[in-house]
Every structure is written in structure tokens, then in C-alpha cells.
Short mmCIF file of C-alpha atoms in Angstrom, two decimals:
data_model
loop_
_atom_site.label_atom_id
_atom_site.label_comp_id
_atom_site.label_asym_id
_atom_site.label_seq_id
_atom_site.Cartn_x
_atom_site.Cartn_y
_atom_site.Cartn_z
CA UNK A 1 2.71 -8.32 -28.29
CA UNK A 2 0.37 -6.56 -30.64
CA UNK A 3 -0.96 -9.76 -32.02
CA UNK A 4 -3.71 -10.69 -29.66
CA UNK A 5 -5.24 -14.06 -29.95
CA UNK A 6 -8.34 -13.28 -28.01
CA UNK A 7 -10.53 -15.83 -29.64
CA UNK A 8 -8.53 -18.59 -27.97
CA UNK A 9 -10.41 -19.26 -24.74
CA UNK A 10 -8.48 -19.12 -21.48
CA UNK A 11 -9.79 -21.34 -18.69
CA UNK A 12 -11.49 -19.49 -15.84
CA UNK A 13 -9.02 -20.90 -13.28
CA UNK A 14 -6.15 -19.29 -15.14
CA UNK A 15 -8.00 -15.98 -15.33
CA UNK A 16 -8.68 -16.23 -11.59
CA UNK A 17 -4.98 -16.78 -10.90
CA UNK A 18 -4.20 -13.78 -13.09
CA UNK A 19 -6.68 -11.63 -11.17
CA UNK A 20 -5.09 -12.67 -7.93
CA UNK A 21 -1.74 -11.45 -9.26
CA UNK A 22 -3.34 -8.20 -10.39
CA UNK A 23 -4.63 -7.56 -6.88
CA UNK A 24 -1.28 -8.55 -5.37
CA UNK A 25 0.84 -6.35 -7.61
CA UNK A 26 -1.38 -3.35 -6.96
CA UNK A 27 -1.44 -3.64 -3.20
CA UNK A 28 2.10 -4.67 -2.39
CA UNK A 29 5.51 -3.09 -2.46
CA UNK A 30 7.71 -4.59 -5.15
CA UNK A 31 10.12 -6.67 -3.10
CA UNK A 32 12.64 -8.98 -4.78
CA UNK A 33 10.94 -12.18 -3.64
CA UNK A 34 7.62 -11.13 -4.99
CA UNK A 35 9.12 -10.10 -8.31
CA UNK A 36 10.77 -13.50 -8.65
CA UNK A 37 7.47 -15.20 -7.88
CA UNK A 38 5.75 -12.97 -10.43
CA UNK A 39 8.28 -13.82 -13.15
CA UNK A 40 8.02 -17.49 -12.33
CA UNK A 41 4.29 -17.33 -12.73
CA UNK A 42 4.62 -15.44 -16.02
CA UNK A 43 6.94 -18.13 -17.34
CA UNK A 44 4.97 -21.06 -15.94
CA UNK A 45 2.45 -21.13 -18.78
CA UNK A 46 2.35 -19.39 -22.17
CA UNK A 47 -1.20 -18.18 -21.51
CA UNK A 48 -0.51 -16.64 -18.12
CA UNK A 49 0.47 -13.18 -19.32
CA UNK A 50 -2.39 -13.16 -21.82
CA UNK A 51 -4.76 -13.99 -19.00
CA UNK A 52 -3.24 -11.20 -16.91
CA UNK A 53 -3.65 -8.64 -19.68
CA UNK A 54 -7.23 -9.70 -20.26
CA UNK A 55 -8.35 -9.33 -16.66
CA UNK A 56 -6.38 -6.11 -16.32
CA UNK A 57 -8.09 -4.63 -19.39
CA UNK A 58 -11.52 -5.58 -18.09
CA UNK A 59 -10.78 -4.17 -14.64
CA UNK A 60 -9.40 -0.92 -16.10
CA UNK A 61 -12.35 -0.63 -18.45
CA UNK A 62 -14.88 -1.09 -15.66
CA UNK A 63 -13.06 1.35 -13.40
CA UNK A 64 -13.14 4.06 -16.02
CA UNK A 65 -16.93 3.93 -16.28
CA UNK A 66 -18.70 7.09 -15.19
CA UNK A 67 -22.21 8.25 -14.38
CA UNK A 68 -25.18 6.04 -15.20
CA UNK A 69 -23.04 3.18 -16.56
CA UNK A 70 -21.10 3.04 -13.31
CA UNK A 71 -24.26 3.29 -11.19
CA UNK A 72 -25.83 0.42 -13.08
CA UNK A 73 -23.08 -1.81 -11.71
CA UNK A 74 -23.03 -0.47 -8.18
CA UNK A 75 -26.77 -1.07 -7.98
CA UNK A 76 -26.17 -4.79 -8.44
CA UNK A 77 -24.70 -5.07 -4.98
CA UNK A 78 -26.34 -4.35 -1.63
CA UNK A 79 -24.33 -2.01 0.59
CA UNK A 80 -21.60 -3.50 2.77
CA UNK A 81 -22.67 -4.48 6.27
CA UNK A 82 -21.35 -1.67 8.51
CA UNK A 83 -23.86 0.79 7.05
CA UNK A 84 -27.32 -0.67 7.31
CA UNK A 85 -29.11 2.29 5.75
CA UNK A 86 -30.86 1.31 2.53
CA UNK A 87 -29.90 2.67 -0.82
CA UNK A 88 -26.92 2.70 -3.09
CA UNK A 89 -23.41 2.71 -1.68
CA UNK A 90 -21.67 5.71 -3.12
CA UNK A 91 -17.92 5.64 -2.93
CA UNK A 92 -16.26 5.80 0.40
CA UNK A 93 -18.30 8.39 2.24
CA UNK A 94 -20.87 6.01 3.62
CA UNK A 95 -18.12 3.61 4.67
CA UNK A 96 -16.44 6.43 6.58
CA UNK A 97 -19.60 7.40 8.42
CA UNK A 98 -20.08 3.78 9.49
CA UNK A 99 -16.47 3.46 10.61
CA UNK A 100 -16.67 6.69 12.60
CA UNK A 101 -19.83 5.65 14.40
CA UNK A 102 -18.29 2.31 15.31
CA UNK A 103 -15.13 4.10 16.44
CA UNK A 104 -17.09 6.28 18.85
CA UNK A 105 -18.84 3.19 20.21
CA UNK A 106 -15.47 1.44 20.68
CA UNK A 107 -13.99 4.39 22.56
CA UNK A 108 -16.92 4.28 24.94
CA UNK A 109 -16.40 0.62 25.75
CA UNK A 110 -12.64 1.00 26.24
CA UNK A 111 -13.19 3.98 28.54
CA UNK A 112 -15.68 2.06 30.64
CA UNK A 113 -13.47 -1.02 31.07
CA UNK A 114 -10.63 1.20 32.19
CA UNK A 115 -12.76 2.89 34.82
CA UNK A 116 -13.92 -0.49 36.12
CA UNK A 117 -10.39 -1.73 36.60
CA UNK A 118 -9.48 0.45 39.54
CA UNK A 119 -6.62 -1.76 40.68
CA UNK A 120 -4.45 -1.17 37.65
CA UNK A 121 -1.28 0.83 38.04
CA UNK A 122 -0.83 3.23 35.17
CA UNK A 123 2.52 4.74 34.34
CA UNK A 124 3.89 6.84 31.57
CA UNK A 125 7.21 7.11 29.78
CA UNK A 126 8.25 9.77 27.33
CA UNK A 127 11.24 11.17 25.50
CA UNK A 128 12.24 14.63 24.38
CA UNK A 129 13.07 15.84 20.87
CA UNK A 130 16.20 14.10 19.53
CA UNK A 131 16.54 11.51 22.33
CA UNK A 132 15.70 7.83 22.76
CA UNK A 133 15.05 5.73 25.81
CA UNK A 134 14.74 2.06 26.71
CA UNK A 135 12.25 0.99 29.38
CA UNK A 136 11.79 -2.44 30.95
CA UNK A 137 8.22 -2.97 32.10
CA UNK A 138 7.10 -4.93 35.18
CA UNK A 139 6.48 -8.09 33.12
CA UNK A 140 10.02 -7.80 31.68
CA UNK A 141 8.70 -6.72 28.30
CA UNK A 142 10.89 -4.00 26.86
CA UNK A 143 9.99 -0.78 25.09
CA UNK A 144 12.46 1.21 23.01
CA UNK A 145 11.08 4.75 22.70
CA UNK A 146 11.96 6.91 19.69
CA UNK A 147 12.44 10.66 19.92
CA UNK A 148 9.57 12.87 21.11
CA UNK A 149 7.45 9.81 21.84
CA UNK A 150 5.26 8.72 24.72
CA UNK A 151 3.87 5.41 25.93
CA UNK A 152 1.56 4.86 28.87
CA UNK A 153 0.83 1.47 30.38
CA UNK A 154 -2.09 0.05 32.34
CA UNK A 155 -1.45 -3.47 33.50
CA UNK A 156 -4.15 -5.54 35.14
CA UNK A 157 -4.62 -9.22 36.01
CA UNK A 158 -6.35 -9.91 32.72
CA UNK A 159 -4.49 -7.74 30.25
CA UNK A 160 -1.48 -5.58 29.52
CA UNK A 161 -2.75 -2.41 27.87
CA UNK A 162 -0.52 0.27 26.50
CA UNK A 163 -1.13 3.46 24.58
CA UNK A 164 1.34 4.92 22.12
CA UNK A 165 0.39 8.56 22.61
CA UNK A 166 2.63 9.72 19.80
CA UNK A 167 5.90 9.13 17.96
CA UNK A 168 7.42 5.68 17.58
CA UNK A 169 8.18 2.72 19.83
CA UNK A 170 9.55 -0.79 19.44
CA UNK A 171 8.03 -3.47 21.66
CA UNK A 172 9.65 -6.71 22.77
CA UNK A 173 6.88 -8.65 24.44
CA UNK A 174 7.28 -11.32 27.14
CA UNK A 175 4.89 -14.17 26.31
CA UNK A 176 1.92 -14.46 28.64
CA UNK A 177 -1.12 -16.10 27.11
CA UNK A 178 -3.34 -15.20 30.04
CA UNK A 179 -2.65 -11.49 29.67
CA UNK A 180 -2.75 -10.22 26.09
CA UNK A 181 -0.40 -7.37 25.25
CA UNK A 182 -2.45 -4.68 23.50
CA UNK A 183 -1.16 -1.36 22.24
CA UNK A 184 -3.60 1.35 21.20
CA UNK A 185 -2.22 3.81 18.67
CA UNK A 186 -4.94 6.28 17.79
CA UNK A 187 -7.53 4.56 15.65
CA UNK A 188 -5.62 1.26 15.57
CA UNK A 189 -5.17 -1.35 18.23
CA UNK A 190 -2.43 -3.97 18.04
CA UNK A 191 -2.55 -7.28 19.91
CA UNK A 192 0.55 -9.44 20.37
CA UNK A 193 1.55 -12.58 22.19
CA UNK A 194 5.31 -13.04 22.63
CA UNK A 195 6.52 -11.04 19.71
CA UNK A 196 8.56 -8.05 18.58
CA UNK A 197 7.00 -5.17 16.73
CA UNK A 198 7.24 -1.46 16.08
CA UNK A 199 4.53 1.18 15.92
CA UNK A 200 4.92 4.64 14.44
CA UNK A 201 2.23 7.30 14.63
CA UNK A 202 1.88 10.45 12.59
CA UNK A 203 -1.16 12.54 11.79
CA UNK A 204 -1.52 10.78 8.45
CA UNK A 205 -0.66 7.17 9.18
CA UNK A 206 -0.16 4.54 11.83
CA UNK A 207 2.44 1.93 10.83
CA UNK A 208 2.82 -1.42 12.54
CA UNK A 209 5.98 -3.35 11.62
CA UNK A 210 6.44 -6.89 12.87
CA UNK A 211 9.96 -8.26 13.27
CA UNK A 212 9.18 -11.49 15.11
CA UNK A 213 6.02 -13.56 15.56
CA UNK A 214 2.64 -12.17 14.55
CA UNK A 215 0.31 -9.44 15.73
CA UNK A 216 -3.33 -8.63 15.07
CA UNK A 217 -4.03 -5.11 13.90
CA UNK A 218 -7.57 -3.87 14.39
CA UNK A 219 -8.54 -0.49 13.04
CA UNK A 220 -11.36 0.82 15.22
CA UNK A 221 -14.78 0.16 13.80
CA UNK A 222 -13.84 -3.04 12.05
CA UNK A 223 -15.03 -6.44 13.11
CA UNK A 224 -12.10 -8.59 12.10
CA UNK A 225 -8.47 -7.80 12.91
CA UNK A 226 -5.83 -8.20 10.24
CA UNK A 227 -3.00 -10.59 11.01
CA UNK A 228 0.45 -9.20 10.32
CA UNK A 229 3.42 -11.56 10.12
CA UNK A 230 7.09 -11.05 10.80
CA UNK A 231 8.62 -9.13 7.91
CA UNK A 232 5.41 -7.29 7.14
CA UNK A 233 4.15 -3.80 7.79
CA UNK A 234 0.53 -2.71 8.17
CA UNK A 235 -0.19 0.89 7.28
CA UNK A 236 -3.42 2.49 8.37
CA UNK A 237 -4.11 5.68 6.45
CA UNK A 238 -5.99 8.03 8.75
CA UNK A 239 -7.55 10.00 5.90
CA UNK A 240 -8.80 7.21 3.69
CA UNK A 241 -9.21 4.71 6.58
CA UNK A 242 -7.44 2.16 4.45
CA UNK A 243 -5.32 -0.56 5.94
CA UNK A 244 -2.65 -2.04 3.68
CA UNK A 245 -0.24 -4.84 4.53
CA UNK A 246 3.00 -5.29 2.63
CA UNK A 247 6.34 -7.02 2.96
CA UNK A 248 9.13 -4.82 4.29
CA UNK A 249 12.84 -4.76 4.92
CA UNK A 250 12.96 -5.12 8.71
CA UNK A 251 16.46 -3.76 9.08
CA UNK A 252 15.43 -0.57 7.32
CA UNK A 253 12.27 -0.27 9.41
CA UNK A 254 14.22 -0.47 12.67
CA UNK A 255 17.06 1.74 11.47
CA UNK A 256 15.79 4.58 13.67
CA UNK A 257 17.30 2.84 16.71
CA UNK A 258 20.70 3.32 15.07
CA UNK A 259 20.07 6.81 13.76
CA UNK A 260 18.91 5.84 10.27
CA UNK A 261 15.39 6.83 9.29
CA UNK A 262 14.46 4.97 6.12
CA UNK A 263 11.40 5.61 4.01
CA UNK A 264 9.94 3.94 0.95
CA UNK A 265 7.34 5.84 -1.04
CA UNK A 266 5.91 7.57 2.00
CA UNK A 267 3.95 10.84 1.91
CA UNK A 268 6.45 13.64 2.51
CA UNK A 269 4.22 15.16 5.19
CA UNK A 270 4.39 12.01 7.26
CA UNK A 271 8.17 11.72 6.69
CA UNK A 272 8.71 15.30 7.87
CA UNK A 273 6.59 14.70 10.95
CA UNK A 274 8.77 11.70 11.74
CA UNK A 275 12.10 13.43 11.04
CA UNK A 276 10.87 16.42 13.03
CA UNK A 277 11.07 14.40 16.22
CA UNK A 278 14.80 14.05 15.69
CA UNK A 279 15.56 17.56 14.43
CA UNK A 280 17.20 19.95 16.90
CA UNK A 281 14.92 22.76 15.65
CA UNK A 282 11.33 22.34 14.52
CA UNK A 283 10.53 21.88 10.84
CA UNK A 284 7.37 23.81 10.03
CA UNK A 285 5.33 23.06 6.94
CA UNK A 286 2.95 25.58 5.41
CA UNK A 287 -0.51 24.07 5.07
CA UNK A 288 -0.81 22.09 1.87
CA UNK A 289 2.79 22.69 0.74
CA UNK A 290 3.78 19.02 0.72
CA UNK A 291 0.45 17.65 -0.42
CA UNK A 292 0.84 14.84 -2.92
CA UNK A 293 4.63 14.67 -2.53
CA UNK A 294 6.16 11.29 -1.81
CA UNK A 295 9.61 10.56 -0.39
CA UNK A 296 11.90 7.54 -0.62
CA UNK A 297 15.31 7.58 0.97
CA UNK A 298 17.37 7.62 4.16
CA UNK A 299 17.64 10.44 6.66
CA UNK A 300 20.35 10.33 9.32
CA UNK A 301 18.67 11.51 12.50
CA UNK A 302 21.77 13.48 13.53
CA UNK A 303 21.55 15.44 10.31
CA UNK A 304 17.79 15.92 10.30
CA UNK A 305 18.08 19.72 10.19
CA UNK A 306 20.41 19.64 7.17
CA UNK A 307 18.07 17.25 5.41
CA UNK A 308 15.14 19.61 5.91
CA UNK A 309 17.12 22.56 4.56
CA UNK A 310 18.00 20.61 1.41
CA UNK A 311 14.43 19.63 0.55
CA UNK A 312 14.14 22.47 -1.97
CA UNK A 313 16.62 20.71 -4.26
CA UNK A 314 14.33 17.70 -4.61
CA UNK A 315 10.81 19.04 -4.22
CA UNK A 316 9.01 22.15 -5.45
CA UNK A 317 9.46 23.79 -2.07
CA UNK A 318 11.01 26.99 -0.75
CA UNK A 319 13.10 26.62 2.41
CA UNK A 320 13.50 29.49 4.87
CA UNK A 321 15.67 29.17 7.98
CA UNK A 322 14.18 31.49 10.56
CA UNK A 323 15.84 33.48 13.30
CA UNK A 324 15.28 30.81 15.95
CA UNK A 325 16.83 28.12 13.70
CA UNK A 326 13.51 26.52 12.79
CA UNK A 327 12.97 25.62 9.14
CA UNK A 328 9.89 26.81 7.26
CA UNK A 329 8.80 24.97 4.12
CA UNK A 330 6.47 26.67 1.69
CA UNK A 331 5.21 25.74 -1.74
CA UNK A 332 7.37 27.10 -4.57
CA UNK A 333 4.53 27.58 -7.00
CA UNK A 334 2.59 29.66 -4.49
CA UNK A 335 -0.34 27.39 -5.37
CA UNK B 1 31.71 -13.96 -12.05
CA UNK B 2 31.93 -10.78 -14.04
CA UNK B 3 35.16 -8.95 -14.39
CA UNK B 4 35.33 -5.20 -14.85
CA UNK B 5 37.10 -5.33 -18.21
CA UNK B 6 34.37 -7.20 -20.03
CA UNK B 7 31.64 -5.43 -18.01
CA UNK B 8 30.00 -3.15 -20.54
CA UNK B 9 29.40 -5.46 -23.54
CA UNK B 10 28.41 -8.21 -21.13
CA UNK B 11 25.89 -5.95 -19.61
CA UNK B 12 24.48 -4.84 -22.94
CA UNK B 13 23.85 -8.42 -23.96
CA UNK B 14 22.51 -9.27 -20.52
CA UNK B 15 20.08 -6.35 -20.69
CA UNK B 16 19.09 -7.41 -24.17
CA UNK B 17 18.30 -10.85 -22.89
CA UNK B 18 16.31 -9.42 -20.00
CA UNK B 19 14.31 -7.39 -22.49
CA UNK B 20 13.56 -10.46 -24.60
CA UNK B 21 12.65 -12.66 -21.68
CA UNK B 22 10.90 -10.35 -19.30
CA UNK B 23 9.75 -7.23 -21.08
CA UNK B 24 6.14 -8.24 -21.20
CA UNK B 25 6.08 -9.25 -17.57
CA UNK B 26 7.68 -5.93 -16.69
CA UNK B 27 5.23 -3.86 -18.72
CA UNK B 28 2.25 -5.75 -17.31
CA UNK B 29 3.54 -5.24 -13.79
CA UNK B 30 4.04 -1.52 -14.41
CA UNK B 31 0.64 -1.19 -15.99
CA UNK B 32 -0.97 -2.65 -12.86
CA UNK B 33 0.72 0.10 -10.87
CA UNK B 34 0.32 3.02 -13.24
CA UNK B 35 -3.01 2.12 -14.81
CA UNK B 36 -1.64 3.26 -18.15
CA UNK B 37 -0.08 1.12 -20.83
CA UNK B 38 1.71 4.06 -22.45
CA UNK B 39 3.31 5.15 -19.19
CA UNK B 40 4.17 1.55 -18.37
CA UNK B 41 6.11 1.31 -21.64
CA UNK B 42 7.86 4.63 -21.05
CA UNK B 43 8.93 3.61 -17.58
CA UNK B 44 10.14 0.19 -18.74
CA UNK B 45 12.26 1.82 -21.41
CA UNK B 46 13.75 4.23 -18.94
CA UNK B 47 14.54 1.35 -16.60
CA UNK B 48 16.52 -0.44 -19.33
CA UNK B 49 18.45 2.74 -20.03
CA UNK B 50 19.30 3.13 -16.35
CA UNK B 51 20.35 -0.48 -16.22
CA UNK B 52 22.79 0.06 -19.08
CA UNK B 53 24.22 3.07 -17.28
CA UNK B 54 24.85 1.21 -14.04
CA UNK B 55 28.30 2.04 -12.76
CA UNK B 56 28.84 -1.07 -10.73
CA UNK B 57 29.63 -3.96 -13.09
CA UNK B 58 29.29 -6.52 -10.29
CA UNK B 59 25.59 -5.73 -10.29
CA UNK B 60 25.18 -7.69 -13.51
CA UNK B 61 24.39 -10.87 -11.63
CA UNK B 62 21.49 -9.11 -9.94
CA UNK B 63 20.37 -7.45 -13.13
CA UNK B 64 16.88 -8.86 -13.16
CA UNK B 65 15.92 -7.77 -9.68
CA UNK B 66 17.66 -4.44 -10.36
CA UNK B 67 15.51 -3.95 -13.42
CA UNK B 68 12.31 -4.45 -11.47
CA UNK B 69 13.47 -2.32 -8.58
CA UNK B 70 14.47 0.55 -10.85
CA UNK B 71 11.18 0.26 -12.71
CA UNK B 72 9.14 0.17 -9.50
CA UNK B 73 10.92 3.30 -8.23
CA UNK B 74 10.39 5.08 -11.52
CA UNK B 75 6.71 4.18 -11.34
CA UNK B 76 6.51 5.74 -7.88
CA UNK B 77 8.12 8.90 -9.31
CA UNK B 78 5.57 8.95 -12.10
CA UNK B 79 2.69 8.67 -9.70
CA UNK B 80 4.20 11.43 -7.64
CA UNK B 81 4.53 13.73 -10.63
CA UNK B 82 0.99 12.90 -11.54
CA UNK B 83 -0.30 13.81 -8.11
CA UNK B 84 1.72 17.03 -8.08
CA UNK B 85 0.21 17.97 -11.42
CA UNK B 86 -3.21 17.36 -10.05
CA UNK B 87 -2.57 19.16 -6.81
CA UNK B 88 -5.29 21.68 -7.54
CA UNK B 89 -7.85 19.13 -6.41
CA UNK B 90 -8.05 20.15 -2.79
CA UNK B 91 -9.62 17.17 -1.09
CA UNK B 92 -7.60 14.35 -2.56
CA UNK B 93 -4.26 14.29 -0.90
CA UNK B 94 -2.70 10.93 -1.47
CA UNK B 95 -5.25 9.38 -3.74
CA UNK B 96 -3.16 9.50 -6.89
CA UNK B 97 -0.79 6.93 -5.50
CA UNK B 98 -3.40 4.49 -4.39
CA UNK B 99 -5.97 4.43 -7.11
CA UNK B 100 -8.55 6.14 -9.18
CA UNK B 101 -6.28 7.91 -11.63
CA UNK B 102 -7.02 6.33 -14.93
CA UNK B 103 -5.22 8.33 -17.56
CA UNK B 104 -6.30 6.05 -20.36
CA UNK B 105 -9.86 5.07 -20.78
CA UNK B 106 -10.46 1.60 -22.04
CA UNK B 107 -13.85 1.74 -23.59
CA UNK B 108 -16.04 -1.31 -23.34
CA UNK B 109 -18.95 -1.39 -25.75
CA UNK B 110 -22.45 -1.08 -24.34
CA UNK B 111 -23.52 -4.59 -25.35
CA UNK B 112 -20.37 -5.94 -23.73
CA UNK B 113 -21.17 -4.14 -20.51
CA UNK B 114 -24.50 -5.96 -20.57
CA UNK B 115 -22.65 -9.26 -20.83
CA UNK B 116 -20.50 -8.37 -17.83
CA UNK B 117 -23.56 -7.19 -15.89
CA UNK B 118 -25.33 -10.47 -16.60
CA UNK B 119 -22.27 -12.41 -15.42
CA UNK B 120 -22.11 -10.34 -12.23
CA UNK B 121 -25.76 -10.96 -11.45
CA UNK B 122 -25.22 -14.71 -11.57
CA UNK B 123 -22.38 -14.60 -9.03
CA UNK B 124 -23.06 -15.57 -5.40
CA UNK B 125 -24.05 -12.50 -3.32
CA UNK B 126 -20.82 -12.22 -1.33
CA UNK B 127 -18.66 -12.70 -4.38
CA UNK B 128 -20.53 -10.01 -6.32
CA UNK B 129 -20.46 -7.64 -3.37
CA UNK B 130 -16.70 -8.01 -2.91
CA UNK B 131 -15.98 -7.55 -6.61
CA UNK B 132 -18.17 -4.46 -6.95
CA UNK B 133 -16.62 -2.84 -3.87
CA UNK B 134 -13.16 -3.55 -5.25
CA UNK B 135 -13.69 -2.36 -8.80
CA UNK B 136 -16.26 0.41 -8.45
CA UNK B 137 -15.79 1.77 -4.95
CA UNK B 138 -12.01 1.69 -4.89
CA UNK B 139 -11.90 -0.36 -1.68
CA UNK B 140 -8.84 -2.46 -0.84
CA UNK B 141 -9.23 -6.17 -0.13
CA UNK B 142 -8.45 -5.55 3.53
CA UNK B 143 -11.20 -2.94 3.77
CA UNK B 144 -13.71 -5.21 2.13
CA UNK B 145 -12.70 -8.07 4.40
CA UNK B 146 -13.22 -5.89 7.47
CA UNK B 147 -16.57 -4.58 6.25
CA UNK B 148 -17.89 -8.01 5.36
CA UNK B 149 -16.46 -9.79 8.38
CA UNK B 150 -14.48 -12.22 6.22
CA UNK B 151 -10.78 -12.88 5.83
CA UNK B 152 -8.62 -11.02 3.38
CA UNK B 153 -7.87 -14.31 1.65
CA UNK B 154 -11.54 -15.06 1.08
CA UNK B 155 -12.08 -11.62 -0.43
CA UNK B 156 -9.15 -12.15 -2.78
CA UNK B 157 -10.65 -15.45 -3.81
CA UNK B 158 -14.03 -13.81 -4.48
CA UNK B 159 -12.47 -11.04 -6.56
CA UNK B 160 -10.32 -13.50 -8.49
CA UNK B 161 -13.17 -15.86 -9.27
CA UNK B 162 -15.68 -13.11 -9.96
CA UNK B 163 -13.53 -11.17 -12.38
CA UNK B 164 -12.44 -14.42 -14.07
CA UNK B 165 -16.06 -15.40 -14.70
CA UNK B 166 -16.85 -11.94 -16.11
CA UNK B 167 -13.84 -12.08 -18.41
CA UNK B 168 -14.71 -15.62 -19.56
CA UNK B 169 -18.25 -14.58 -20.46
CA UNK B 170 -16.95 -11.53 -22.27
CA UNK B 171 -14.47 -13.64 -24.26
CA UNK B 172 -17.17 -16.15 -25.11
CA UNK B 173 -19.48 -13.37 -26.34
CA UNK B 174 -16.67 -11.91 -28.42
CA UNK B 175 -15.78 -15.27 -29.93
CA UNK B 176 -19.41 -15.69 -30.92
CA UNK B 177 -19.55 -12.32 -32.64
CA UNK B 178 -16.17 -13.04 -34.26
CA UNK B 179 -14.53 -9.99 -32.72
CA UNK B 180 -10.91 -9.75 -31.80
CA UNK B 181 -9.78 -7.07 -29.38
CA UNK B 182 -8.20 -6.68 -25.97
#
């Protein structure tokens, strides 16, 4: 491993394949299938791992550049299209401004089309803390609502539009090519034709999990939707505005319908917000206390309150059960 | 079929074989996640230890996927610890997991940076744009695809080809100067 034979040239196609793996391994969750594919590729040719290490070293080296050296590379590329202002693209700020502007524009258009469609019949369904509900819509599509969740619908002749106002819902869509089934969940809109999928909303993320068929996920302000297949989950991070798609265990993702809330490497804040909908008493988090903490594991929705009270054994948190039964989480270090 | 009685020695030799056959693939995989070769090695080692301590002997047949799963989970823990340590940075909440933490700096010589810059300049516009957004602006392929109005697959292709060309040129320059380093 220490003996590097770097003078032996590696063909560009092999380096390109290696780079593709680098991108894949960074962006995906490590599922068993992907790991098998990765090992197969590693074993397929004696130069493959060398190629991988070479592109990884170059990428790491370039990423660790700072100041003028870094700028000298960024200057080689004109800014990405959504921000037409001239000059150098600096990190993500300019991207965000562009996305926000486009988002505002989108909201305007959506609002207008809704006003123009006076003949639609809106209706709203919601659930309370700790309860679930199944609703059959007029087109025989079904919605399974998680706890403390709300969905409103506006059906018209040309489209079936729904809004997930908050919480989580699973959608089983009746096919109807003439009337697309579109769910808006905050800054993300999801389009499906004859398919089954789940959307979960928290303040940090919107997650779209597809169990059958495909859906298109379009974060507001982006031109091209991202196609998500059965067995995949798209996660839109509301802070970074990043959309990531990864393979997922469907059974685990839909466990909430059977009282099992399963999480893989999810920010603790978003997990607590989710569990909170099932807890009998509110879980209150002190600002910043769970920042940077990540949770993997299963929470039984019936025992959500116990789970919250045990968080201090896993994380640097102090748990206080208050007089009204609510649970307060504060940072142990006191910042 | 593994029987309980012969479980432990079987497992030790099975883990040994895993180490011989897959250690490099495992470390490379972990390095992609952790952006640190040292940490990748630490985590791999810990994963082998956990594998040896497995209580369920029937798991031996799944040892390889276990190894990678354990290692991936340990890597997530590492990243979490890292982000907790760096919690004092107020405006970066979940960044540590996604990117940008580069604990080890791989230093590329100035002349070599020129070689890479030259290679980048010769790339087609879209290809160069995608690669620079990916490497220097910390954008994901999906983000770049959305911003450029192209498919995710195309962006991946651009990044793959672009970085491959840069690495080829760098290797060629190094071969010429007779150097030998990663």
C-alpha cells in the first residue's frame, strides 16, 4: 500500500470511472448493494484502486486550497446560470440569493393560478398529536396521515394539487395522466403519476421517499426536477438548499405507519421534531442544544416520551421533565 | 453453514481473509467519507475489532457486508464527534457531515497547480464549470445539475471526465520530472 507506482500511467477512462465512484461514495448512503458493486469494481482491475486513490488525492488537495490559490481556480469558471450578475462566484451565498429570488417568483405564479381556478373544491385533513388517519380522496387516491400532520387538496379539471402543510403523509396515487398529482411541501414540489410515495416535513428537511413508481422532485427555484425512483429517498436540506438522493430501506421508511420511527444518520433536531408529533407531551429543545448532533436508530412512537427522557445517556444533553410533563433538552456543556 | 462450536476461530480466519482481500477498498471508501486517511485507517481497524467481537456466529456468512456497515456507521459517528467538537462555529450547523472539513491537507506544489489549471482551461466550458462548482464551491451534483439545467448524470460525467483529465496531465508532468508521489 505504501509502495506507489505513480509513474505507471493510468488511462483517462479508468480515472474517470474512479472519479465517478468517488462522487457516488460521497453522496450516497452505504447500502449493501452499493458496497458489493464497489468491491466488484475494486476487484475488476488491478489499477482501479490506484486510480481511485489518485483522483481522491487530487480532489482532496484542490479542496484544501485557500485564499489566492483557490480564487485562481474559481476564476476559471463563469458563474452558474441562476445568478446572472457578473463577477466571481463565491461559495454558496450567491447561489442562495438566486434560489430565493426564483422561489419568490414561483410562489407568485402558483398563487395566481390558484386564484384563477375558482371552480376547484379545496378541503383539508389533519391529525392531532399521537394519532394517525387514513383518507380516501375523490379520485380514489389514498392519503395516510402521520401524527400532527395536515394535508389540503385542491382538485381541478387539469390537475390534482395538494399541500403537505406539516408533518408526514404517505400517498397512494390513482393513475390519471390528464391530471398530474402534485404535492407541495414547503420549498419542494413533488409530481407523481400512479405511484406510492411518502413526504415528511420538518424545519430542517423535506424528505420524499418513493416506494412504487417514480416521482419528480422540484425544489423551488430550480429549472429541472430530479427524478426519484422506487427505493430511493430525496432529501432537501432547507438550510443549505441541497437536494440529495440516496437508496433507502423502504420498510424502515414506512415504519411510522406501524409505530416504528426509523432514522439513519439524521440531524437530531429533525428527528426530535418528528418524534415530537408522536409524543404525548411536547419535547422542547433549547436553541442550539442539538446542533451538529446526528441520530441513527429506531424510536417506538408509543414510547416517544421515554426516548426523549433517555437522550442524555447518548448525547451531551441535560434532560429536565417539567411540571406539565413536557421534556426540556439543554446543552450539557452550557456552550 | 457455520456451527456455533467452531464459530470463533472460523470468524478470526474469515476476518483475516476480509482484511487481506478488502482492506484497501474499505480504507478508500472510508477516506472518501471522512476526507482523512488517518481517520479512515482508525475506523477500519475498529470495524475489524467489532467484527471479531460479534456475538452472533451465524453472521459470519454476511461478514463482508457487516464489515462495511459497521465501518460506515463508525464513520458517521466520527463525523458527528467532529461536528460536536467544532460546535463553536455558529453558522455551520450540519456542514461537517456533508463536506468541507478537511482535517488533513494534501499539499500540491505550485508548479503542479499550474499544470492542473492549464488542464482545466482546456476543458469544454460546461465541463469546467461543473468541476469547479463541485470541487471549489462544495456543490452537490444535483445542485449543479439544477443550476445548469442539465441532468445529474451529465454533471457526473463532466466531473468524472474533467477530474480524470486533470489527474492524467498531473501524472504525465510528474513522470517527466521523474517524481514519484501520491
